[in-house]
Amino acid sequence: MADTAPSRSRDLDKLLLRAGNLVGPTFEPGTELRDDLQEYARILVVGAGGLGCELLKDLALSGFKNLEVIDMDRIEVSNLNRQFLFRMEDVGKPKAEVAAKRVMERVSGVNIVPHFCRIEDKDISFYNDFNIIVLGLDSIEARSYINAVACSFLEYETDDKPREETIKPMVDGGTEGFKGHARVIIPGVTPCFECTIWLFPPQVKFPLCTLAETPRTAAHCIEYAHLIKWDEVHSGKSFDPDDPEHMQWVYSEAVKRAELFGIPGVTYSLTQGVVKNIIPAIASTNAIISAACALETLKIASGCSKTLSNYLTYNGVAGLHIKVTEFVKDKDCLVCGPGVLIELDTSVTLEKFINLLEEHPKLQLAKASVTYRGKNLYMQAPPVLEEMTRSNLSLPLYDLMDKVAKDILHVTGVTGQSDKKTSCLRKLRVVFRGVDGVTDMDMAGGA
Amino acid sequence: MAEPKTKYDRQLRIWGEQGQSALEKASVCLLNCGPTGSETLKNLVLGGIGSITVIDGSKVEVGDLGNNFMLDESCVGESKAKSVCAFLQELNDAVKAKFIEEYPEALIEMNPPFFSQFTLVVATQLGEEKMIKLDRICREANVMLIFARSYGLTGFVRISVKEHTVVESKPDHFLDDLRLNNPWPELRKFAETFDLNVPDPVAHKHTPYVVILIKMSEEWTNSHGGSLPSTREEKREFKELLKSKMVAIDEDNYKEAIEASFKVFAPPGISSDLQQIINDSSVELSSTSSDFWVMVAALKEFIATEGGGEAPLEGSIPDMTSSTERYVNLQKIYQAKAEADCLAIEQRVRNNLKKLGREPESISKATIKSFCRNARKLKVCRYRLLEDEFSNPSVPDIQKYLTDEDYSVAMGFYILLRAVDRFAANYNNYPGEFDGPMDEDISRLKTTAVSVLNDLGCNGSTLTEDLINEMCRFGAAELHAVAAFIGGVASQEVIKLITKQFVPMCGTFIFNGIDHKSQLLTL
């Protein structure tokens, strides 16, 4: 082992063992750095799809040995044109498990722990175990959630500087066809996902009256069949996009409607695309974006070169355009800022506090679960935990927080309008009225 | 549904059945299967490329396991080409994969005709001298060529093809072809059937914005001596005029008209890009002219005659607020005109073919139709021979890059990537390749870089110490993440070249893994 280990990292050693001129401020080249990366650096890859597969491979070959991957999906045939760790016989199996197994088989010495579950299923503390979180996701909601989790660990000094040891760096990638982005998020230092949420405009939906009365395009006919006709015909039975029979029904209804109005272009493939909002995806773009993310992960962990500051866009549609943009933090960001300040009387019970969150103009957080320093004060789910924590509801929050004058609380719940609820996590700074003074006096008395 | 169709669904949505079929017919040759080459092919095999031939003469060393995913411990001591080929084959059994255990350098020297069997050659990690030779071989054999190289935190990708023409360039954003300020008779007649002051509010809010803009631009030109709004003030006024026609605030069609008003201001006629293409000397047809140029010649004639200065109409319209019937009718008017234009071009194409002594039907109607639909988006890419780029450099461009803040690092890497090859030719190893003090290599690389700069005609220019030091530190390392990036870029360009869709990059792509300010240098 001692003989093969150094030669296996023949190429990487050049970067990790040698001093450089264009490197990060923390860079300390040497075998110790290389060994520490292998032994202590723990990286979480969120998503085991097109980006996730590439990321696991890239990280396993970039000096990391302790990787974990989380993904709730199972392998589908349409993944195989790019998710190179999967084979036809794997269809139906959990992505995270197969991906982890394949990389471990190929790259000896690497350990990858798969988690076949939703990202919300894990305790927040699960995410705190990693040095860096790398995101290979295709949804804004999931990015938002992980971002909020990573930012929730962030604490600020009194002078508004983020506390170094509470910073949880993230590297995020995303692709669509020939285009993609890679970004580095250092909470408290560079903008977090929420600071620049405007980069991801919400998807435009067709007005229902267009679908019902004045369809003009094939997509209008498809959405009519999917959103209006389905419910009219199948009272109560919900549409399942993964059921081929359901899809076939929508397709044939869309064809009928298109014929009625003289609209061309309805195909089965388009029907699937519109209904499932399929984003085209190819291997090369995923490879490019993941490689950029893995390289940044290595640089953050080792300091062996400068880091991307802070947002890279790639576009290969016409020629090749790579642009790096330095976005700036939103000082008032609810997520990566110091946390929403909430002042409470010491008598406020946990139940009252939870109700307050729903009415709070900035938060509007319903069905909140509350944790304090890793301790569950109240959990909405699962039922076992709910029952265990229910008795806390009637207790004063002040008591539950060990009678400290002010501290940070984490709450998770749902937010948003009725048509689009998303789960979210918020960090709150709770201050109890009148306690500060009392503490000071007590201390003075004691001295 | 057939399995391959599902397997390739996500990419068929990008390049369609035609693109896929082009990929499935292509045979690609890879020179050197280190991580850069392996990753390039991985992406192509997944996408269903027809066949691959992996060429590498080396045996797998333990060090290779640390940067190449297409190898594992059982491969140590085996042929690298064989091992990589076997793992690549696992990714997609529809691909014909074979390997040749041979050094590419030897093939280039001893067997140039070997390369003529391929659609495209991907040459990775080759030194400058061999690149130049291979370039000449492939150019003569009419085989497409891509060079890719990873070197520490830098690297490059460079296409070399005599000429690559694109009909389906599929740009992201392109101005719709609506002819709002210059409607043809049928479109004008259709617009005349509408009354913008119609008292029925339902009819008013379902008048398509195309009709609104045609009528309003006519109204404007009539009251402005025949000219369209051109100054900022006039454009603002025109928008105000549109706004004044609204009878209710929820009239989406008028909102769309205001938003799309810039389409009225667009100058008539063809773009300068298209002008350049129809002025290209290749429109003087000869017996060896490609179908593309035969069609461009017809296009040129069309623009000068029937087209009245315009390319054939594209024939599609964007979605817009309208009643179904009006929208569908409008669509039909655009389609009919596009078909008529296409027919005119088709006749000219057939005539041209006849004049050339070729079978008049040798270009299919579908091909001509696609050409017409994309006539405004045609692209022609030409690549210099590497030898020409090196021996006949554009000094002002290089000087500009060297002093431009955004480009200087990329240009520096370009020089250094050439300097390390010259270094290797002189000293039999790359700078910093072996462990130990690097001072001597650094000063030698500096001297070599200066000589490269002098040869490029940039006497007196220097590179920063930092960059030269870094280049020595890299010691010719092939890092996996860098190789995956470079291989990703190379494979994407291969796909664009083979499918003849989208536009391949023009110039030399220089990867900058330090701060990711990578650049495309046109040299």
PDB file of N, CA, C and O in Angstrom, chain A residues 7-8 10-11 15 18 20-22 54 57-58 81 106 108 178-179 215-216 220 269 284-285 291 296 299 304 306 314 316-317 319, chain B residues 1 10-11 13 39 42 63-64 66 69 73 87 172 319-320 322 324 432 435 466 469-470 473 478 480-481 492 496 502-503 513-514 516:
ATOM      1  N   SER A   7       2.453   6.436  -6.211  1.00  0.00           N
ATOM      2  CA  SER A   7       2.511   6.398  -7.660  1.00  0.00           C
ATOM      3  C   SER A   7       1.127   6.463  -8.273  1.00  0.00           C
ATOM      4  O   SER A   7       0.950   6.956  -9.376  1.00  0.00           O
ATOM      5  N   ARG A   8       0.128   5.992  -7.548  1.00  0.00           N
ATOM      6  CA  ARG A   8      -1.226   6.096  -8.030  1.00  0.00           C
ATOM      7  C   ARG A   8      -1.624   7.562  -8.193  1.00  0.00           C
ATOM      8  O   ARG A   8      -2.371   7.918  -9.095  1.00  0.00           O
ATOM      9  N   ARG A  10       0.341   9.874  -9.053  1.00  0.00           N
ATOM     10  CA  ARG A  10       1.461  10.435  -9.823  1.00  0.00           C
ATOM     11  C   ARG A  10       1.186  11.843 -10.346  1.00  0.00           C
ATOM     12  O   ARG A  10       1.972  12.773 -10.126  1.00  0.00           O
ATOM     13  N   ASP A  11       0.054  11.998 -11.008  1.00  0.00           N
ATOM     14  CA  ASP A  11      -0.238  13.287 -11.637  1.00  0.00           C
ATOM     15  C   ASP A  11      -0.736  14.321 -10.631  1.00  0.00           C
ATOM     16  O   ASP A  11      -0.351  15.480 -10.669  1.00  0.00           O
ATOM     17  N   LEU A  15       0.451  18.699  -8.266  1.00  0.00           N
ATOM     18  CA  LEU A  15      -0.333  19.849  -7.821  1.00  0.00           C
ATOM     19  C   LEU A  15      -0.368  19.972  -6.299  1.00  0.00           C
ATOM     20  O   LEU A  15      -0.422  21.061  -5.752  1.00  0.00           O
ATOM     21  N   ARG A  18       3.781  20.266  -4.640  1.00  0.00           N
ATOM     22  CA  ARG A  18       4.702  21.326  -5.039  1.00  0.00           C
ATOM     23  C   ARG A  18       4.148  22.708  -4.712  1.00  0.00           C
ATOM     24  O   ARG A  18       2.956  22.945  -4.881  1.00  0.00           O
ATOM     25  N   GLY A  20       3.356  26.554  -5.319  1.00  0.00           N
ATOM     26  CA  GLY A  20       2.943  27.220  -6.555  1.00  0.00           C
ATOM     27  C   GLY A  20       2.834  28.712  -6.350  1.00  0.00           C
ATOM     28  O   GLY A  20       2.856  29.199  -5.210  1.00  0.00           O
ATOM     29  N   ASN A  21       2.722  29.417  -7.458  1.00  0.00           N
ATOM     30  CA  ASN A  21       2.630  30.881  -7.383  1.00  0.00           C
ATOM     31  C   ASN A  21       1.192  31.379  -7.415  1.00  0.00           C
ATOM     32  O   ASN A  21       0.881  32.401  -6.834  1.00  0.00           O
ATOM     33  N   LEU A  22       0.343  30.652  -8.123  1.00  0.00           N
ATOM     34  CA  LEU A  22      -1.046  31.084  -8.241  1.00  0.00           C
ATOM     35  C   LEU A  22      -1.923  30.102  -7.460  1.00  0.00           C
ATOM     36  O   LEU A  22      -2.564  29.233  -8.032  1.00  0.00           O
ATOM     37  N   GLU A  54     -20.906  11.752 -12.960  1.00  0.00           N
ATOM     38  CA  GLU A  54     -19.634  12.354 -13.349  1.00  0.00           C
ATOM     39  C   GLU A  54     -18.884  12.842 -12.108  1.00  0.00           C
ATOM     40  O   GLU A  54     -17.678  12.648 -11.985  1.00  0.00           O
ATOM     41  N   LYS A  57     -17.183  10.068 -10.091  1.00  0.00           N
ATOM     42  CA  LYS A  57     -15.966   9.632 -10.795  1.00  0.00           C
ATOM     43  C   LYS A  57     -14.851  10.676 -10.645  1.00  0.00           C
ATOM     44  O   LYS A  57     -13.728  10.338 -10.282  1.00  0.00           O
ATOM     45  N   ASP A  58     -15.187  11.924 -10.941  1.00  0.00           N
ATOM     46  CA  ASP A  58     -14.180  12.981 -10.914  1.00  0.00           C
ATOM     47  C   ASP A  58     -13.578  13.155  -9.518  1.00  0.00           C
ATOM     48  O   ASP A  58     -12.371  13.334  -9.370  1.00  0.00           O
ATOM     49  N   ASN A  81     -28.055   7.445 -21.809  1.00  0.00           N
ATOM     50  CA  ASN A  81     -27.232   8.154 -22.804  1.00  0.00           C
ATOM     51  C   ASN A  81     -26.195   9.061 -22.148  1.00  0.00           C
ATOM     52  O   ASN A  81     -25.408   9.687 -22.826  1.00  0.00           O
ATOM     53  N   ARG A 106     -14.356   0.315  -9.508  1.00  0.00           N
ATOM     54  CA  ARG A 106     -13.335   0.752 -10.458  1.00  0.00           C
ATOM     55  C   ARG A 106     -12.133   1.408  -9.778  1.00  0.00           C
ATOM     56  O   ARG A 106     -10.994   1.166 -10.147  1.00  0.00           O
ATOM     57  N   SER A 108      -9.994   1.701  -6.616  1.00  0.00           N
ATOM     58  CA  SER A 108      -9.798   1.039  -5.333  1.00  0.00           C
ATOM     59  C   SER A 108      -9.367   2.055  -4.279  1.00  0.00           C
ATOM     60  O   SER A 108      -8.704   3.046  -4.579  1.00  0.00           O
ATOM     61  N   PHE A 178     -26.785  22.068 -24.517  1.00  0.00           N
ATOM     62  CA  PHE A 178     -25.393  22.475 -24.708  1.00  0.00           C
ATOM     63  C   PHE A 178     -24.964  23.564 -23.727  1.00  0.00           C
ATOM     64  O   PHE A 178     -23.897  24.136 -23.871  1.00  0.00           O
ATOM     65  N   LYS A 179     -25.814  23.879 -22.751  1.00  0.00           N
ATOM     66  CA  LYS A 179     -25.507  24.970 -21.832  1.00  0.00           C
ATOM     67  C   LYS A 179     -25.403  24.492 -20.395  1.00  0.00           C
ATOM     68  O   LYS A 179     -26.017  23.491 -20.024  1.00  0.00           O
ATOM     69  N   PRO A 215     -56.559  27.517 -28.167  1.00  0.00           N
ATOM     70  CA  PRO A 215     -55.281  26.823 -28.350  1.00  0.00           C
ATOM     71  C   PRO A 215     -54.682  27.205 -29.703  1.00  0.00           C
ATOM     72  O   PRO A 215     -55.420  27.399 -30.665  1.00  0.00           O
ATOM     73  N   ARG A 216     -53.378  27.348 -29.748  1.00  0.00           N
ATOM     74  CA  ARG A 216     -52.718  27.707 -31.009  1.00  0.00           C
ATOM     75  C   ARG A 216     -51.549  26.788 -31.335  1.00  0.00           C
ATOM     76  O   ARG A 216     -51.181  26.627 -32.480  1.00  0.00           O
ATOM     77  N   HIS A 220     -50.212  23.649 -26.382  1.00  0.00           N
ATOM     78  CA  HIS A 220     -51.498  24.037 -25.795  1.00  0.00           C
ATOM     79  C   HIS A 220     -52.458  22.837 -25.785  1.00  0.00           C
ATOM     80  O   HIS A 220     -53.186  22.614 -24.819  1.00  0.00           O
ATOM     81  N   SER A 269     -43.569  12.103 -28.396  1.00  0.00           N
ATOM     82  CA  SER A 269     -42.350  12.615 -27.766  1.00  0.00           C
ATOM     83  C   SER A 269     -42.573  14.031 -27.205  1.00  0.00           C
ATOM     84  O   SER A 269     -42.159  14.337 -26.084  1.00  0.00           O
ATOM     85  N   SER A 284     -21.764  15.197 -22.911  1.00  0.00           N
ATOM     86  CA  SER A 284     -20.614  16.103 -22.949  1.00  0.00           C
ATOM     87  C   SER A 284     -20.788  17.299 -22.023  1.00  0.00           C
ATOM     88  O   SER A 284     -19.862  17.658 -21.286  1.00  0.00           O
ATOM     89  N   THR A 285     -21.952  17.913 -22.043  1.00  0.00           N
ATOM     90  CA  THR A 285     -22.147  19.090 -21.183  1.00  0.00           C
ATOM     91  C   THR A 285     -22.063  18.695 -19.712  1.00  0.00           C
ATOM     92  O   THR A 285     -21.451  19.399 -18.900  1.00  0.00           O
ATOM     93  N   ALA A 291     -16.792  18.376 -14.285  1.00  0.00           N
ATOM     94  CA  ALA A 291     -15.340  18.493 -14.152  1.00  0.00           C
ATOM     95  C   ALA A 291     -14.979  19.828 -13.518  1.00  0.00           C
ATOM     96  O   ALA A 291     -14.121  19.887 -12.636  1.00  0.00           O
ATOM     97  N   GLU A 296     -13.109  22.581  -8.676  1.00  0.00           N
ATOM     98  CA  GLU A 296     -13.308  23.603  -7.648  1.00  0.00           C
ATOM     99  C   GLU A 296     -13.353  22.974  -6.263  1.00  0.00           C
ATOM    100  O   GLU A 296     -12.859  23.544  -5.294  1.00  0.00           O
ATOM    101  N   LYS A 299      -9.912  22.371  -5.209  1.00  0.00           N
ATOM    102  CA  LYS A 299      -9.218  23.612  -4.887  1.00  0.00           C
ATOM    103  C   LYS A 299      -9.678  24.194  -3.550  1.00  0.00           C
ATOM    104  O   LYS A 299      -8.870  24.704  -2.786  1.00  0.00           O
ATOM    105  N   CYS A 304      -4.909  24.317  -3.649  1.00  0.00           N
ATOM    106  CA  CYS A 304      -3.833  24.123  -4.623  1.00  0.00           C
ATOM    107  C   CYS A 304      -3.887  25.083  -5.806  1.00  0.00           C
ATOM    108  O   CYS A 304      -2.961  25.103  -6.619  1.00  0.00           O
ATOM    109  N   LYS A 306      -6.193  28.952  -7.303  1.00  0.00           N
ATOM    110  CA  LYS A 306      -7.236  29.930  -6.983  1.00  0.00           C
ATOM    111  C   LYS A 306      -8.606  29.271  -7.178  1.00  0.00           C
ATOM    112  O   LYS A 306      -8.705  28.243  -7.830  1.00  0.00           O
ATOM    113  N   TYR A 314     -21.443  28.222 -19.244  1.00  0.00           N
ATOM    114  CA  TYR A 314     -20.890  27.558 -20.413  1.00  0.00           C
ATOM    115  C   TYR A 314     -21.974  27.517 -21.475  1.00  0.00           C
ATOM    116  O   TYR A 314     -23.135  27.199 -21.159  1.00  0.00           O
ATOM    117  N   GLY A 316     -22.276  26.064 -25.489  1.00  0.00           N
ATOM    118  CA  GLY A 316     -21.655  25.458 -26.661  1.00  0.00           C
ATOM    119  C   GLY A 316     -22.570  25.448 -27.877  1.00  0.00           C
ATOM    120  O   GLY A 316     -22.300  24.740 -28.835  1.00  0.00           O
ATOM    121  N   VAL A 317     -23.663  26.204 -27.830  1.00  0.00           N
ATOM    122  CA  VAL A 317     -24.621  26.191 -28.946  1.00  0.00           C
ATOM    123  C   VAL A 317     -23.971  26.736 -30.216  1.00  0.00           C
ATOM    124  O   VAL A 317     -24.029  26.121 -31.270  1.00  0.00           O
ATOM    125  N   GLY A 319     -20.339  28.046 -31.321  1.00  0.00           N
ATOM    126  CA  GLY A 319     -18.964  28.196 -30.877  1.00  0.00           C
ATOM    127  C   GLY A 319     -18.851  27.719 -29.446  1.00  0.00           C
ATOM    128  O   GLY A 319     -19.520  26.757 -29.047  1.00  0.00           O
TER     129      GLY A 319
ATOM    130  N   MET B   1     -42.520   1.284 -27.251  1.00  0.00           N
ATOM    131  CA  MET B   1     -41.551   2.103 -27.988  1.00  0.00           C
ATOM    132  C   MET B   1     -40.200   1.390 -28.052  1.00  0.00           C
ATOM    133  O   MET B   1     -39.810   0.707 -27.121  1.00  0.00           O
ATOM    134  N   ARG B  10     -33.242  11.887 -24.503  1.00  0.00           N
ATOM    135  CA  ARG B  10     -32.822  13.227 -24.056  1.00  0.00           C
ATOM    136  C   ARG B  10     -31.909  13.932 -25.052  1.00  0.00           C
ATOM    137  O   ARG B  10     -31.788  15.145 -25.031  1.00  0.00           O
ATOM    138  N   GLN B  11     -31.224  13.169 -25.902  1.00  0.00           N
ATOM    139  CA  GLN B  11     -30.380  13.817 -26.909  1.00  0.00           C
ATOM    140  C   GLN B  11     -31.110  13.964 -28.241  1.00  0.00           C
ATOM    141  O   GLN B  11     -30.854  14.901 -28.991  1.00  0.00           O
ATOM    142  N   ARG B  13     -33.955  14.939 -28.503  1.00  0.00           N
ATOM    143  CA  ARG B  13     -34.652  16.223 -28.369  1.00  0.00           C
ATOM    144  C   ARG B  13     -33.741  17.381 -28.761  1.00  0.00           C
ATOM    145  O   ARG B  13     -34.200  18.506 -28.905  1.00  0.00           O
ATOM    146  N   GLU B  39     -11.987  10.087 -21.852  1.00  0.00           N
ATOM    147  CA  GLU B  39     -13.195  10.852 -21.513  1.00  0.00           C
ATOM    148  C   GLU B  39     -13.883  11.369 -22.771  1.00  0.00           C
ATOM    149  O   GLU B  39     -15.114  11.411 -22.835  1.00  0.00           O
ATOM    150  N   LYS B  42     -15.690   8.358 -24.130  1.00  0.00           N
ATOM    151  CA  LYS B  42     -16.783   7.963 -23.230  1.00  0.00           C
ATOM    152  C   LYS B  42     -18.068   8.696 -23.605  1.00  0.00           C
ATOM    153  O   LYS B  42     -19.130   8.081 -23.762  1.00  0.00           O
ATOM    154  N   GLY B  63       0.381   4.513 -12.055  1.00  0.00           N
ATOM    155  CA  GLY B  63       0.051   5.941 -12.073  1.00  0.00           C
ATOM    156  C   GLY B  63      -1.160   6.262 -12.932  1.00  0.00           C
ATOM    157  O   GLY B  63      -1.888   7.214 -12.662  1.00  0.00           O
ATOM    158  N   ASP B  64      -1.376   5.446 -13.975  1.00  0.00           N
ATOM    159  CA  ASP B  64      -2.531   5.686 -14.853  1.00  0.00           C
ATOM    160  C   ASP B  64      -3.859   5.451 -14.134  1.00  0.00           C
ATOM    161  O   ASP B  64      -4.895   6.011 -14.514  1.00  0.00           O
ATOM    162  N   GLY B  66      -4.702   6.417 -11.327  1.00  0.00           N
ATOM    163  CA  GLY B  66      -5.107   7.575 -10.538  1.00  0.00           C
ATOM    164  C   GLY B  66      -5.787   8.660 -11.344  1.00  0.00           C
ATOM    165  O   GLY B  66      -6.344   9.591 -10.776  1.00  0.00           O
ATOM    166  N   PHE B  69     -10.522   6.715 -15.536  1.00  0.00           N
ATOM    167  CA  PHE B  69     -11.609   5.866 -15.034  1.00  0.00           C
ATOM    168  C   PHE B  69     -11.805   4.627 -15.898  1.00  0.00           C
ATOM    169  O   PHE B  69     -12.457   3.668 -15.475  1.00  0.00           O
ATOM    170  N   GLU B  73      -7.272  -1.895 -11.521  1.00  0.00           N
ATOM    171  CA  GLU B  73      -6.018  -2.527 -11.109  1.00  0.00           C
ATOM    172  C   GLU B  73      -5.634  -3.734 -11.951  1.00  0.00           C
ATOM    173  O   GLU B  73      -4.463  -4.019 -12.160  1.00  0.00           O
ATOM    174  N   PHE B  87     -13.417  -1.277 -21.490  1.00  0.00           N
ATOM    175  CA  PHE B  87     -14.312  -0.549 -20.575  1.00  0.00           C
ATOM    176  C   PHE B  87     -15.252   0.394 -21.325  1.00  0.00           C
ATOM    177  O   PHE B  87     -16.391   0.611 -20.911  1.00  0.00           O
ATOM    178  N   ASP B 172     -29.777  30.049 -30.328  1.00  0.00           N
ATOM    179  CA  ASP B 172     -30.668  30.229 -29.174  1.00  0.00           C
ATOM    180  C   ASP B 172     -31.709  31.309 -29.414  1.00  0.00           C
ATOM    181  O   ASP B 172     -32.883  31.128 -29.180  1.00  0.00           O
ATOM    182  N   ASP B 319     -45.727  31.820 -31.086  1.00  0.00           N
ATOM    183  CA  ASP B 319     -47.064  31.815 -30.489  1.00  0.00           C
ATOM    184  C   ASP B 319     -47.410  33.240 -30.082  1.00  0.00           C
ATOM    185  O   ASP B 319     -46.540  34.022 -29.694  1.00  0.00           O
ATOM    186  N   MET B 320     -48.679  33.587 -30.234  1.00  0.00           N
ATOM    187  CA  MET B 320     -49.100  34.932 -29.819  1.00  0.00           C
ATOM    188  C   MET B 320     -50.589  34.894 -29.469  1.00  0.00           C
ATOM    189  O   MET B 320     -51.323  34.036 -29.961  1.00  0.00           O
ATOM    190  N   SER B 322     -54.227  35.217 -29.606  1.00  0.00           N
ATOM    191  CA  SER B 322     -55.075  35.278 -30.799  1.00  0.00           C
ATOM    192  C   SER B 322     -56.165  34.242 -30.638  1.00  0.00           C
ATOM    193  O   SER B 322     -56.045  33.312 -29.848  1.00  0.00           O
ATOM    194  N   THR B 324     -57.944  30.971 -32.099  1.00  0.00           N
ATOM    195  CA  THR B 324     -57.310  29.856 -32.803  1.00  0.00           C
ATOM    196  C   THR B 324     -57.396  30.043 -34.311  1.00  0.00           C
ATOM    197  O   THR B 324     -56.398  29.909 -35.017  1.00  0.00           O
ATOM    198  N   GLY B 432       9.704  20.286 -15.277  1.00  0.00           N
ATOM    199  CA  GLY B 432       9.102  19.869 -14.018  1.00  0.00           C
ATOM    200  C   GLY B 432       8.519  18.474 -14.046  1.00  0.00           C
ATOM    201  O   GLY B 432       7.774  18.087 -13.150  1.00  0.00           O
ATOM    202  N   ASP B 435      10.665  14.951 -10.148  1.00  0.00           N
ATOM    203  CA  ASP B 435      10.755  15.640  -8.862  1.00  0.00           C
ATOM    204  C   ASP B 435      12.161  16.197  -8.660  1.00  0.00           C
ATOM    205  O   ASP B 435      13.112  15.740  -9.265  1.00  0.00           O
ATOM    206  N   ASP B 466       4.881  34.143 -12.711  1.00  0.00           N
ATOM    207  CA  ASP B 466       3.893  33.273 -12.065  1.00  0.00           C
ATOM    208  C   ASP B 466       3.434  32.168 -13.003  1.00  0.00           C
ATOM    209  O   ASP B 466       3.363  31.002 -12.635  1.00  0.00           O
ATOM    210  N   ASN B 469       6.241  29.662 -13.761  1.00  0.00           N
ATOM    211  CA  ASN B 469       6.404  28.790 -12.588  1.00  0.00           C
ATOM    212  C   ASN B 469       5.321  27.733 -12.512  1.00  0.00           C
ATOM    213  O   ASN B 469       5.593  26.561 -12.253  1.00  0.00           O
ATOM    214  N   GLU B 470       4.085  28.173 -12.708  1.00  0.00           N
ATOM    215  CA  GLU B 470       2.958  27.233 -12.640  1.00  0.00           C
ATOM    216  C   GLU B 470       3.105  26.139 -13.692  1.00  0.00           C
ATOM    217  O   GLU B 470       2.858  24.969 -13.434  1.00  0.00           O
ATOM    218  N   ARG B 473       5.455  23.701 -12.521  1.00  0.00           N
ATOM    219  CA  ARG B 473       4.844  22.934 -11.434  1.00  0.00           C
ATOM    220  C   ARG B 473       3.944  21.841 -12.009  1.00  0.00           C
ATOM    221  O   ARG B 473       3.904  20.724 -11.508  1.00  0.00           O
ATOM    222  N   GLU B 478      -1.474  14.978 -16.117  1.00  0.00           N
ATOM    223  CA  GLU B 478      -2.804  14.911 -16.722  1.00  0.00           C
ATOM    224  C   GLU B 478      -3.781  14.651 -15.577  1.00  0.00           C
ATOM    225  O   GLU B 478      -3.940  13.528 -15.119  1.00  0.00           O
ATOM    226  N   HIS B 480      -7.319  14.258 -13.722  1.00  0.00           N
ATOM    227  CA  HIS B 480      -8.572  13.724 -14.240  1.00  0.00           C
ATOM    228  C   HIS B 480      -9.620  14.787 -14.499  1.00  0.00           C
ATOM    229  O   HIS B 480     -10.267  14.798 -15.543  1.00  0.00           O
ATOM    230  N   ALA B 481      -9.806  15.693 -13.535  1.00  0.00           N
ATOM    231  CA  ALA B 481     -10.872  16.693 -13.698  1.00  0.00           C
ATOM    232  C   ALA B 481     -10.607  17.581 -14.913  1.00  0.00           C
ATOM    233  O   ALA B 481     -11.536  17.935 -15.646  1.00  0.00           O
ATOM    234  N   GLN B 492     -18.011  17.344 -27.422  1.00  0.00           N
ATOM    235  CA  GLN B 492     -19.128  18.189 -27.850  1.00  0.00           C
ATOM    236  C   GLN B 492     -18.870  18.767 -29.245  1.00  0.00           C
ATOM    237  O   GLN B 492     -19.776  18.857 -30.069  1.00  0.00           O
ATOM    238  N   LYS B 496     -20.950  18.249 -32.841  1.00  0.00           N
ATOM    239  CA  LYS B 496     -21.397  19.328 -33.715  1.00  0.00           C
ATOM    240  C   LYS B 496     -20.877  19.130 -35.137  1.00  0.00           C
ATOM    241  O   LYS B 496     -21.592  19.368 -36.110  1.00  0.00           O
ATOM    242  N   PHE B 502     -25.675  22.930 -35.012  1.00  0.00           N
ATOM    243  CA  PHE B 502     -25.027  23.895 -34.113  1.00  0.00           C
ATOM    244  C   PHE B 502     -23.704  24.351 -34.745  1.00  0.00           C
ATOM    245  O   PHE B 502     -23.332  23.875 -35.819  1.00  0.00           O
ATOM    246  N   VAL B 503     -23.013  25.253 -34.073  1.00  0.00           N
ATOM    247  CA  VAL B 503     -21.810  25.818 -34.688  1.00  0.00           C
ATOM    248  C   VAL B 503     -20.579  25.423 -33.884  1.00  0.00           C
ATOM    249  O   VAL B 503     -20.487  25.762 -32.700  1.00  0.00           O
ATOM    250  N   GLY B 513      -7.631  26.468 -15.851  1.00  0.00           N
ATOM    251  CA  GLY B 513      -8.183  25.823 -14.657  1.00  0.00           C
ATOM    252  C   GLY B 513      -7.860  26.567 -13.383  1.00  0.00           C
ATOM    253  O   GLY B 513      -8.227  26.117 -12.301  1.00  0.00           O
ATOM    254  N   ILE B 514      -7.162  27.676 -13.495  1.00  0.00           N
ATOM    255  CA  ILE B 514      -6.809  28.417 -12.282  1.00  0.00           C
ATOM    256  C   ILE B 514      -8.011  29.222 -11.795  1.00  0.00           C
ATOM    257  O   ILE B 514      -8.457  29.050 -10.670  1.00  0.00           O
ATOM    258  N   HIS B 516     -10.716  29.675 -14.161  1.00  0.00           N
ATOM    259  CA  HIS B 516     -11.744  29.308 -15.144  1.00  0.00           C
ATOM    260  C   HIS B 516     -12.007  30.377 -16.185  1.00  0.00           C
ATOM    261  O   HIS B 516     -13.013  30.323 -16.892  1.00  0.00           O
TER     262      HIS B 516
END
